[in-house]
Structure formats: structure tokens, C-alpha cells
Coordinates of C-alpha atoms and ligand atoms in Angstrom, one line a residue:
M1 CA 187.3 34.6 39.8
S2 CA 183.8 33.2 40.0
E3 CA 180.6 35.1 39.5
E4 CA 179.2 36.9 42.4
I5 CA 176.0 35.9 44.1
I6 CA 173.3 38.1 45.6
L7 CA 172.6 38.0 49.3
R8 CA 169.6 39.8 50.7
V9 CA 170.0 41.4 54.1
Q10 CA 167.1 41.2 56.5
N11 CA 165.5 44.6 56.9
R12 CA 166.6 45.1 60.5
Y13 CA 170.3 44.6 59.7
T14 CA 170.6 46.8 56.7
D15 CA 171.7 49.9 58.7
M16 CA 174.3 47.9 60.5
Y17 CA 175.9 46.9 57.2
K18 CA 175.4 50.3 55.6
E19 CA 177.2 51.8 58.5
G20 CA 180.2 49.6 57.9
F21 CA 180.0 46.5 60.1
P22 CA 182.5 44.3 58.3
L23 CA 181.6 40.7 59.3
L24 CA 178.8 38.8 57.6
S25 CA 176.8 36.6 60.0
K26 CA 174.5 33.9 58.9
D27 CA 171.4 35.1 60.7
T28 CA 171.4 38.5 59.1
V29 CA 170.8 37.4 55.5
E30 CA 167.8 35.7 53.9
N31 CA 169.2 33.3 51.4
T32 CA 172.4 31.7 52.8
D33 CA 171.5 28.6 50.7
A34 CA 173.1 30.5 47.8
L35 CA 176.4 30.1 49.5
Y36 CA 178.1 26.8 48.8
E37 CA 181.7 27.4 47.9
E38 CA 184.1 29.3 50.2
G39 CA 185.8 32.1 48.3
T40 CA 182.6 33.0 46.5
I41 CA 182.1 36.7 46.1
F42 CA 178.7 38.0 47.2
Q43 CA 176.9 41.2 46.8
L44 CA 174.8 42.3 49.8
Q45 CA 171.6 44.0 48.9
D46 CA 168.9 45.6 51.0
P47 CA 165.4 44.2 50.8
G48 CA 164.7 46.6 48.0
G49 CA 167.5 45.2 45.9
N50 CA 169.9 48.1 46.4
F51 CA 173.6 47.5 46.6
I52 CA 175.1 47.7 50.1
A53 CA 178.5 46.0 49.8
R54 CA 180.5 43.3 48.3
G55 CA 182.5 40.6 50.2
Y56 CA 183.7 37.0 50.2
Y57 CA 182.2 33.9 51.7
G58 CA 184.6 32.2 54.2
L59 CA 183.7 30.2 57.3
Q60 CA 185.3 31.4 60.6
N61 CA 184.2 30.8 64.1
K62 CA 183.2 34.5 64.1
G63 CA 181.0 34.6 61.0
I64 CA 180.5 33.4 57.4
G65 CA 182.4 36.1 55.5
W66 CA 183.9 39.6 55.4
I67 CA 182.8 42.7 53.6
L68 CA 185.5 44.0 51.3
T69 CA 184.0 47.1 49.7
H70 CA 181.1 49.5 49.8
K71 CA 181.8 50.8 46.3
E72 CA 179.4 49.3 43.8
R73 CA 181.9 49.7 41.0
E74 CA 184.8 48.1 42.8
T75 CA 185.4 44.5 41.8
I76 CA 187.3 42.0 43.8
D77 CA 190.3 41.1 41.6
S78 CA 194.1 41.1 41.6
L79 CA 194.1 44.8 41.6
F80 CA 191.8 45.0 44.6
F81 CA 194.2 42.9 46.7
Q82 CA 197.2 44.8 45.4
K83 CA 195.7 48.1 46.4
K84 CA 194.7 47.0 49.9
I85 CA 198.1 45.5 50.6
A86 CA 199.9 48.5 49.1
A87 CA 197.9 50.8 51.4
A88 CA 198.7 48.6 54.4
I89 CA 202.4 48.6 53.6
N90 CA 202.4 52.3 53.1
K91 CA 201.0 52.8 56.6
R92 CA 203.9 50.8 58.0
S93 CA 206.5 52.9 56.4
P94 CA 207.9 54.0 59.8
F95 CA 208.5 50.4 60.6
Y96 CA 210.3 49.8 57.4
H97 CA 212.7 52.6 58.3
K98 CA 213.5 51.4 61.8
E99 CA 217.0 50.0 62.3
D100 CA 216.3 48.3 65.6
T101 CA 213.0 46.5 64.7
D102 CA 212.3 44.2 61.7
A103 CA 209.4 42.1 62.9
F104 CA 206.0 43.7 62.7
R105 CA 202.5 43.2 61.2
I106 CA 202.0 44.6 57.7
F107 CA 198.4 43.5 57.3
N108 CA 195.9 43.2 60.1
G109 CA 192.6 41.7 58.8
E110 CA 189.6 43.9 58.7
G111 CA 191.6 46.7 60.2
D112 CA 193.4 46.9 56.8
G113 CA 190.3 46.1 54.8
I114 CA 190.4 42.3 54.4
G115 CA 189.1 40.3 57.3
G116 CA 190.4 36.8 57.8
L117 CA 194.0 37.7 56.6
T118 CA 197.0 38.8 58.5
I119 CA 200.6 39.2 57.2
D120 CA 203.7 39.6 59.4
A121 CA 207.2 40.6 58.4
F122 CA 210.1 38.8 60.0
G123 CA 213.1 40.5 58.5
E124 CA 213.1 39.5 54.8
Y125 CA 210.6 36.7 55.4
Y126 CA 206.9 37.0 55.6
L127 CA 204.2 35.0 57.3
I128 CA 200.6 34.9 56.1
N129 CA 197.8 33.7 58.3
W130 CA 194.7 32.4 56.4
Y131 CA 191.7 32.3 58.8
S132 CA 189.3 30.6 56.4
L133 CA 189.3 28.4 53.3
G134 CA 187.5 31.3 51.7
I135 CA 190.4 33.8 51.9
Y136 CA 192.8 31.0 51.0
Q137 CA 191.1 30.8 47.6
F138 CA 192.7 34.2 46.9
R139 CA 196.2 33.1 47.7
K140 CA 197.4 33.5 44.1
E141 CA 196.3 37.2 44.0
I142 CA 197.7 37.9 47.5
L143 CA 201.0 36.2 47.0
S144 CA 201.5 38.0 43.7
A145 CA 200.7 41.3 45.3
L146 CA 203.2 40.6 48.1
N147 CA 205.9 39.6 45.6
L148 CA 205.2 42.7 43.4
L149 CA 205.2 45.1 46.3
I150 CA 208.0 44.0 48.6
Q151 CA 209.8 41.0 47.0
P152 CA 210.1 38.9 50.2
R153 CA 213.0 36.5 50.3
G154 CA 210.6 33.8 51.3
I155 CA 206.9 33.5 52.4
Y156 CA 205.5 31.1 54.9
Q157 CA 201.8 30.5 55.7
K158 CA 199.5 29.2 58.5
K159 CA 196.2 27.7 57.4
R160 CA 194.1 28.4 60.5
F161 CA 190.9 26.8 59.2
D162 CA 190.6 23.1 60.3
K163 CA 187.2 22.1 61.5
K164 CA 187.5 23.9 64.8
G165 CA 189.1 27.0 63.2
Q166 CA 192.5 25.8 64.4
Y167 CA 195.8 25.6 62.7
L168 CA 196.1 22.8 60.1
A169 CA 199.5 21.2 60.5
D170 CA 201.5 21.3 57.3
D171 CA 204.7 22.3 55.7
D172 CA 204.2 26.0 55.9
F173 CA 206.6 27.1 53.3
A174 CA 204.7 28.9 50.6
A175 CA 207.0 30.7 48.1
G176 CA 210.4 32.2 47.4
R177 CA 213.5 30.8 49.1
P178 CA 213.2 28.8 52.4
A179 CA 214.8 30.4 55.5
V180 CA 217.2 28.7 57.8
F181 CA 215.6 28.4 61.2
P182 CA 215.9 29.7 63.9
L183 CA 215.7 33.0 62.1
V184 CA 216.9 35.9 64.2
V185 CA 214.8 39.0 64.0
K186 CA 215.1 42.3 65.9
E187 CA 212.7 44.1 68.2
N188 CA 213.8 47.3 69.7
G189 CA 217.4 46.1 69.5
V190 CA 216.7 42.7 71.1
N191 CA 217.4 39.5 69.2
I192 CA 214.4 37.2 68.9
E193 CA 214.6 33.7 67.4
V194 CA 211.6 32.6 65.4
N195 CA 210.7 29.5 63.5
L196 CA 208.0 30.1 60.8
N197 CA 207.7 26.4 60.0
D198 CA 207.2 24.6 63.2
G199 CA 203.5 24.5 64.2
A200 CA 201.0 27.2 64.9
M201 CA 203.2 29.5 67.0
V202 CA 206.4 31.1 65.7
G203 CA 208.2 32.0 69.0
V204 CA 207.0 35.5 69.6
F205 CA 203.7 37.5 69.8
L206 CA 204.4 40.7 68.0
D207 CA 201.4 42.5 69.5
Q208 CA 203.2 42.8 72.9
R209 CA 206.2 44.7 71.5
D210 CA 205.3 48.0 73.3
V211 CA 204.7 46.2 76.6
R212 CA 208.1 44.5 76.4
K213 CA 209.8 47.7 75.7
K214 CA 208.1 49.4 78.6
L215 CA 209.1 46.6 80.9
R216 CA 212.7 46.8 79.8
D217 CA 213.1 50.6 79.7
Q218 CA 211.2 51.6 82.8
Y219 CA 210.4 48.8 85.2
A220 CA 213.0 46.0 85.2
N221 CA 216.1 47.6 86.5
G222 CA 217.3 46.0 89.8
K223 CA 214.0 44.0 90.1
T224 CA 213.2 40.3 90.4
L225 CA 210.7 39.1 87.7
L226 CA 208.4 36.2 87.6
N227 CA 207.2 35.4 84.1
T228 CA 204.3 33.1 84.0
F229 CA 202.9 31.3 80.8
S230 CA 206.4 32.3 79.6
Y231 CA 206.4 30.4 76.3
T232 CA 209.9 31.3 74.8
G233 CA 210.7 33.6 77.7
I234 CA 210.8 36.9 75.8
F235 CA 209.5 38.9 78.7
S236 CA 212.3 37.5 80.8
V237 CA 214.9 38.4 78.1
F238 CA 213.6 42.0 78.1
G239 CA 213.7 42.0 81.8
V240 CA 217.3 40.9 82.0
L241 CA 218.3 43.4 79.3
G242 CA 216.5 46.1 81.4
G243 CA 218.7 45.2 84.4
A244 CA 216.5 42.8 86.2
E245 CA 218.4 41.1 89.1
K246 CA 216.8 37.7 88.4
T247 CA 214.1 36.2 86.3
A248 CA 212.0 33.0 86.7
S249 CA 210.1 31.8 83.7
V250 CA 207.3 29.2 84.1
D251 CA 205.6 27.3 81.3
L252 CA 204.0 23.9 81.1
A253 CA 205.3 23.1 77.6
K254 CA 208.5 21.0 77.5
R255 CA 209.7 22.9 74.4
S256 CA 209.7 26.1 76.4
L257 CA 212.9 25.1 78.2
E258 CA 215.1 24.9 75.1
L259 CA 213.4 27.8 73.4
T260 CA 213.9 30.1 76.4
K261 CA 217.5 29.1 76.8
A262 CA 218.0 29.9 73.1
Q263 CA 216.4 33.3 73.4
F264 CA 218.7 34.2 76.3
L265 CA 221.7 33.0 74.4
A266 CA 220.7 35.0 71.3
N267 CA 221.2 38.1 73.5
G268 CA 224.4 37.1 75.2
I269 CA 222.7 36.1 78.5
D270 CA 223.9 32.9 80.2
P271 CA 220.7 30.9 80.7
D272 CA 222.2 29.2 83.8
T273 CA 222.0 32.6 85.6
Q274 CA 218.1 32.5 85.1
E275 CA 215.5 30.2 86.4
I276 CA 213.5 28.3 83.8
R277 CA 210.8 25.9 85.0
V278 CA 208.7 23.5 83.0
E279 CA 205.8 23.4 85.3
D280 CA 202.0 24.1 85.6
V281 CA 201.7 27.7 86.7
F282 CA 199.0 26.8 89.1
N283 CA 201.3 24.2 90.9
F284 CA 204.0 26.8 90.9
F285 CA 201.7 29.3 92.6
D286 CA 200.9 26.7 95.3
Y287 CA 204.6 26.1 95.8
G288 CA 205.4 29.8 95.8
I289 CA 202.7 30.7 98.3
K290 CA 203.8 27.8 100.6
H291 CA 207.4 28.9 100.5
G292 CA 206.7 32.6 100.8
L293 CA 208.3 33.5 97.4
K294 CA 207.9 37.2 96.4
Y295 CA 208.8 39.0 93.2
D296 CA 209.0 42.7 92.4
I297 CA 207.3 42.1 89.0
V298 CA 204.9 39.3 88.0
V299 CA 203.9 38.9 84.4
L300 CA 200.6 37.1 83.7
D301 CA 200.1 36.3 80.1
P302 CA 197.8 33.2 79.9
P303 CA 196.1 31.9 76.8
S304 CA 192.3 32.6 76.7
F305 CA 191.7 29.0 77.3
A306 CA 194.0 26.2 78.4
R307 CA 193.6 22.7 79.8
S308 CA 196.4 21.1 81.7
K309 CA 196.3 17.8 83.7
K310 CA 194.9 19.4 86.8
H311 CA 193.4 22.6 85.7
T312 CA 191.1 24.1 83.1
F313 CA 191.7 27.8 82.7
S314 CA 189.4 30.2 81.0
A315 CA 190.4 33.9 81.0
K316 CA 186.8 35.0 81.3
K317 CA 186.0 32.8 84.3
D318 CA 189.3 32.5 86.1
Y319 CA 191.4 35.6 85.6
T320 CA 190.4 37.1 88.9
Q321 CA 191.7 34.0 90.7
L322 CA 194.9 34.1 88.7
L323 CA 195.3 37.7 89.8
E324 CA 194.7 36.8 93.4
N325 CA 197.5 34.2 93.2
A326 CA 199.8 36.8 91.6
I327 CA 199.1 39.3 94.3
D328 CA 200.3 36.8 96.9
L329 CA 203.6 36.4 95.1
T330 CA 204.1 40.1 94.5
E331 CA 206.2 42.3 96.9
D332 CA 204.5 45.4 98.4
D333 CA 204.9 48.2 95.9
G334 CA 205.6 45.6 93.3
V335 CA 204.0 45.5 89.8
I336 CA 201.8 42.9 88.2
I337 CA 201.7 43.0 84.4
A338 CA 198.4 41.5 83.6
S339 CA 197.7 40.6 80.0
T340 CA 194.9 38.9 78.0
N341 CA 194.2 38.3 74.4
C342 CA 190.7 37.1 75.1
A343 CA 188.3 38.8 72.7
T344 CA 185.1 37.9 74.6
F345 CA 185.5 40.7 77.2
D346 CA 186.6 44.3 77.0
M347 CA 189.0 46.5 79.0
K348 CA 186.3 47.6 81.4
T349 CA 185.5 44.0 82.4
F350 CA 189.2 43.3 82.7
K351 CA 189.7 46.1 85.1
G352 CA 186.7 44.8 87.0
F353 CA 188.6 41.5 87.5
V354 CA 191.5 43.5 88.8
S355 CA 189.3 45.4 91.3
K356 CA 187.7 42.3 92.4
A357 CA 191.0 40.4 93.0
F358 CA 192.5 43.2 95.0
A359 CA 189.2 43.7 97.0
E360 CA 189.3 40.0 97.9
K361 CA 192.8 40.5 99.3
S362 CA 191.9 43.8 100.9
I363 CA 194.8 45.4 99.2
K364 CA 194.9 48.7 97.4
F365 CA 196.2 49.0 93.8
H366 CA 197.0 51.6 91.3
I367 CA 197.0 51.2 87.5
L368 CA 200.3 52.5 86.1
E369 CA 200.0 51.6 82.4
E370 CA 197.4 50.5 80.0
Y371 CA 197.9 48.9 76.5
S372 CA 195.8 47.7 73.7
L373 CA 197.0 46.7 70.2
P374 CA 200.0 48.5 68.8
K375 CA 200.0 50.7 65.7
D376 CA 200.8 47.9 63.3
F377 CA 197.7 46.1 64.4
P378 CA 195.0 48.6 63.4
T379 CA 191.4 47.7 64.1
H380 CA 188.1 48.4 62.3
P381 CA 186.0 51.2 63.8
S382 CA 182.8 49.1 63.5
F383 CA 184.4 46.0 64.9
P384 CA 185.7 46.6 68.4
E385 CA 186.0 42.8 69.0
G386 CA 189.1 43.0 66.8
D387 CA 190.9 45.0 69.5
Y388 CA 191.4 42.0 71.6
L389 CA 194.6 42.8 73.5
K390 CA 194.4 44.2 77.0
V391 CA 197.4 44.8 79.2
L392 CA 197.6 46.6 82.6
F393 CA 200.6 47.4 84.7
I394 CA 199.2 47.3 88.3
K395 CA 201.0 48.5 91.3
K396 CA 200.3 46.6 94.5
Q397 CA 200.1 49.1 97.3
T398 CA 201.0 48.6 100.9
G399 CA 198.2 47.7 103.3
L400 CA 194.8 49.3 103.3
Ligands
SAH1 N1 203.7 35.1 77.5 C1 204.2 34.5 76.2 C2 203.0 33.9 75.4 C3 202.2 32.9 76.2 S1 201.5 31.7 75.1 C4 204.9 35.5 75.4 O1 204.9 36.7 75.7 O2 205.6 35.1 74.4 C5 200.7 30.7 76.3 C6 201.6 29.8 77.0 O3 201.0 29.3 78.1 C7 202.0 28.6 76.2 O4 203.4 28.5 76.0 C8 201.5 27.4 77.0 O5 202.4 26.3 77.0 C9 201.4 28.0 78.4 N2 200.5 27.4 79.3 C10 199.2 27.1 79.1 N3 198.6 26.6 80.3 C11 199.6 26.6 81.2 C12 199.7 26.2 82.6 N4 198.6 25.7 83.2 N5 200.9 26.4 83.2 C13 202.0 26.9 82.6 N6 201.9 27.2 81.3 C14 200.8 27.1 80.6

């Protein structure tokens, strides 16, 4: 690995880095000109030339690199990556011993000590997400560590660092033996089909595991369920398995129809008994409100930002309106499961959207459940933005 360069922190930011803030941002250091090649290891020094930390240079929308260690003697080499990944795997030991779940996150970026890198287990196959060209420079060390520590059958990767920080389309097979897709993994006893080599998304978002379980085990029985922004329909599958009377899944993407049917079939559910609509959710809301449709449970899980032909949706700006629509389609005493992965606002703000939407409708509500990221997605204490997931189960109460 190349030699490390010295970066001087501006005086007013030294405490922030000394206290453990893990993300390097451009405007906090004096001599960013020294940075030219992603993957370069830098040493952060205070204005007096004292060691603060060591990290790597990598461009992400969030910053220009991540701190890796505060120990002056610790060098960033194969052994470093091996130690971090081993510690992360150790932490997941309960997951490795579960019979009914084999899809989980084994490495969660800065929460496990290396920002810009995540690794997920899908049965015997693993998926690495590289969030910058900088961290991708260490792929040899990281792949060797994985092979040494767990001997995956095969490894896939997503390079999430094109110019806009998005996924770079590629053959995502990285090492080992290729899998046959769809690959069926298990989550709390439910079969989930994934494809690790077909674009940016693999078919499931692992961070919602606890939410799906709760829906199945305590909410779905005997209920009607509307699943909006349904993608591969996994919330609907959990609903049916929990005894839901009927589900309707709505997603704009054409691929969602086949993928959702397949998820039902993988669990012995006849897809023809369920409703699957390829449609803009906002059109469906108009239709539903006009026709007086009502559901016992409405799942809202929109992307942070989406543009369709007629609508631009931004979670930060438009979630209140989305909730208002959902309220109209929810039975009295029904439940809205409102979720967002938008990192630019926190749970308090999210609850504010809920209060506002119900106030607009002059309807009382009650929050029944609250979720953030699950145990296999640990976050960094000095980096609360990393705790992006917010989920609320909200009961719509009768009248005022
Ligand atoms: N709830 C899903 C994940 C949602 S991903 C799950 O738990 O697996 C976001 C989805 O929203 C994508 O599948 C995308 O196609 C869909 N989407 C984005 N804008 C939409 C719109 N206006 N109407 C319907 N679906 C939309």
C-alpha cells in the first residue's frame, strides 16, 4: 500500500476528530491538495503536528474519506482489514447460529469501523458494497480477509461510485463460484428470492427484517393489507403468512409484477389470490379515495427520492402528504406502517410529519411501534446520520 500523506486539521475541528467523528470532510482540513488518488492513506494531525487519526481518501457524496484508527501505531494493511472484519463477524455470531434466517449484514460501514464498506450474507454467498473508488482500492485485502474468515461459496459486489455516487452497472460477480439465481434465502422462516447480479437492488432490504416479523406475528392476522412502493412484495408475503385476508401490492416498476409473483410462489402462496398492481402509487391513491377503498393495514415504504411521469416525490418534502393519502385509505382503528430510509431528517422530524398529517385530517393517532436499524446494522456513536431507518406503526383512531 502507498505511503501515507499528512493532512492538517483546522484548529476548530480538531476536537471533533479527536472525539471520534469518523467522516473526513473537505472543509475541515488545510491541505486537501495533497489528496490526489483515491485509496491514499492519510494521517490527520492537529495544527501543532500531533497525530489524531489515520484514514483513507475516498470520495462519497457525504465526504472525502473515513477515519480508520486513532491508534498511532496501527497501520492500515491486510491485518487491519482482517481484524475489523473478524470482529464484525464475531458480533454476528447469533445470526450465524439461527436456523430460520441466513440473510443478514455482517459489516456495516463506520458502525463496524470502516466507512464506505458494507457486506451482506445471503446464505453461503456474500455481497460487498463499495461506496467509493477509495475503499475499492482495498478489495484485495478485503476479499482475502473474507475468504480466510468465512470461505464464502461465492462473492458478488456493487460498485456504488459512479459520478453521482450511484451504482455502476457491471457484471457483479467478484470471486469464488457463481450462484444460480434466483437464490432462495431465509428470513425468520420465510423464503426470499434474491438476485445478486441484476442491477443495484437484490430483491430485499435486510434492514426491515424486524418490521416484517412484527407485521407477520402481531398485526396481519385476518386483516386486509395495502403495500405501497412494494418492490418485490415481501411485506405482502409476510402479511399473507401472518394470516392476512388479502393483500394488494402497488409498485410502478414493471419488473415488480414477476418478482412479486415469484416471492409468493416461493412461499407456497398462489399469486392469483393476491392483488399486484403495476401502477404509480399516487394514481392508485386517487383511484382508491374516489372508490372509497379501505384497508386495515397500509404499508408506506417510499424511496427517499423518486421521479415518475407525473410526480416527483421527496421524503423530506412530501411524506406528510403521503401520510394524508394513506389515512384516507385506512380503516378506523387500522394501522399505517410508515417507513423511511431518508438520512436527512431524524425520528423526531418524522414523528412531526405524522402529527401534522393527522392534524390536517382532524383524526387522532397513537404510535404502537417504533423501529430503527436492526442489530446487524450497528451505527457509529459519533455519526447519527448513519442511523437512517425510521419506521412507525401508527394506529388511526376513531373520530376526534
Ligand atoms: N417496500 C419495498 C422497498 C421499496 S423500494 C420492500 O420492502 O422491499 C422503492 C420502490 O418504490 C421501488 O420498487 C420503485 O419502483 C417504487 N416506486 C418509486 N416511485 C413510485 C411511485 N410513484 N409509485 C409506485 N412505486 C414507486
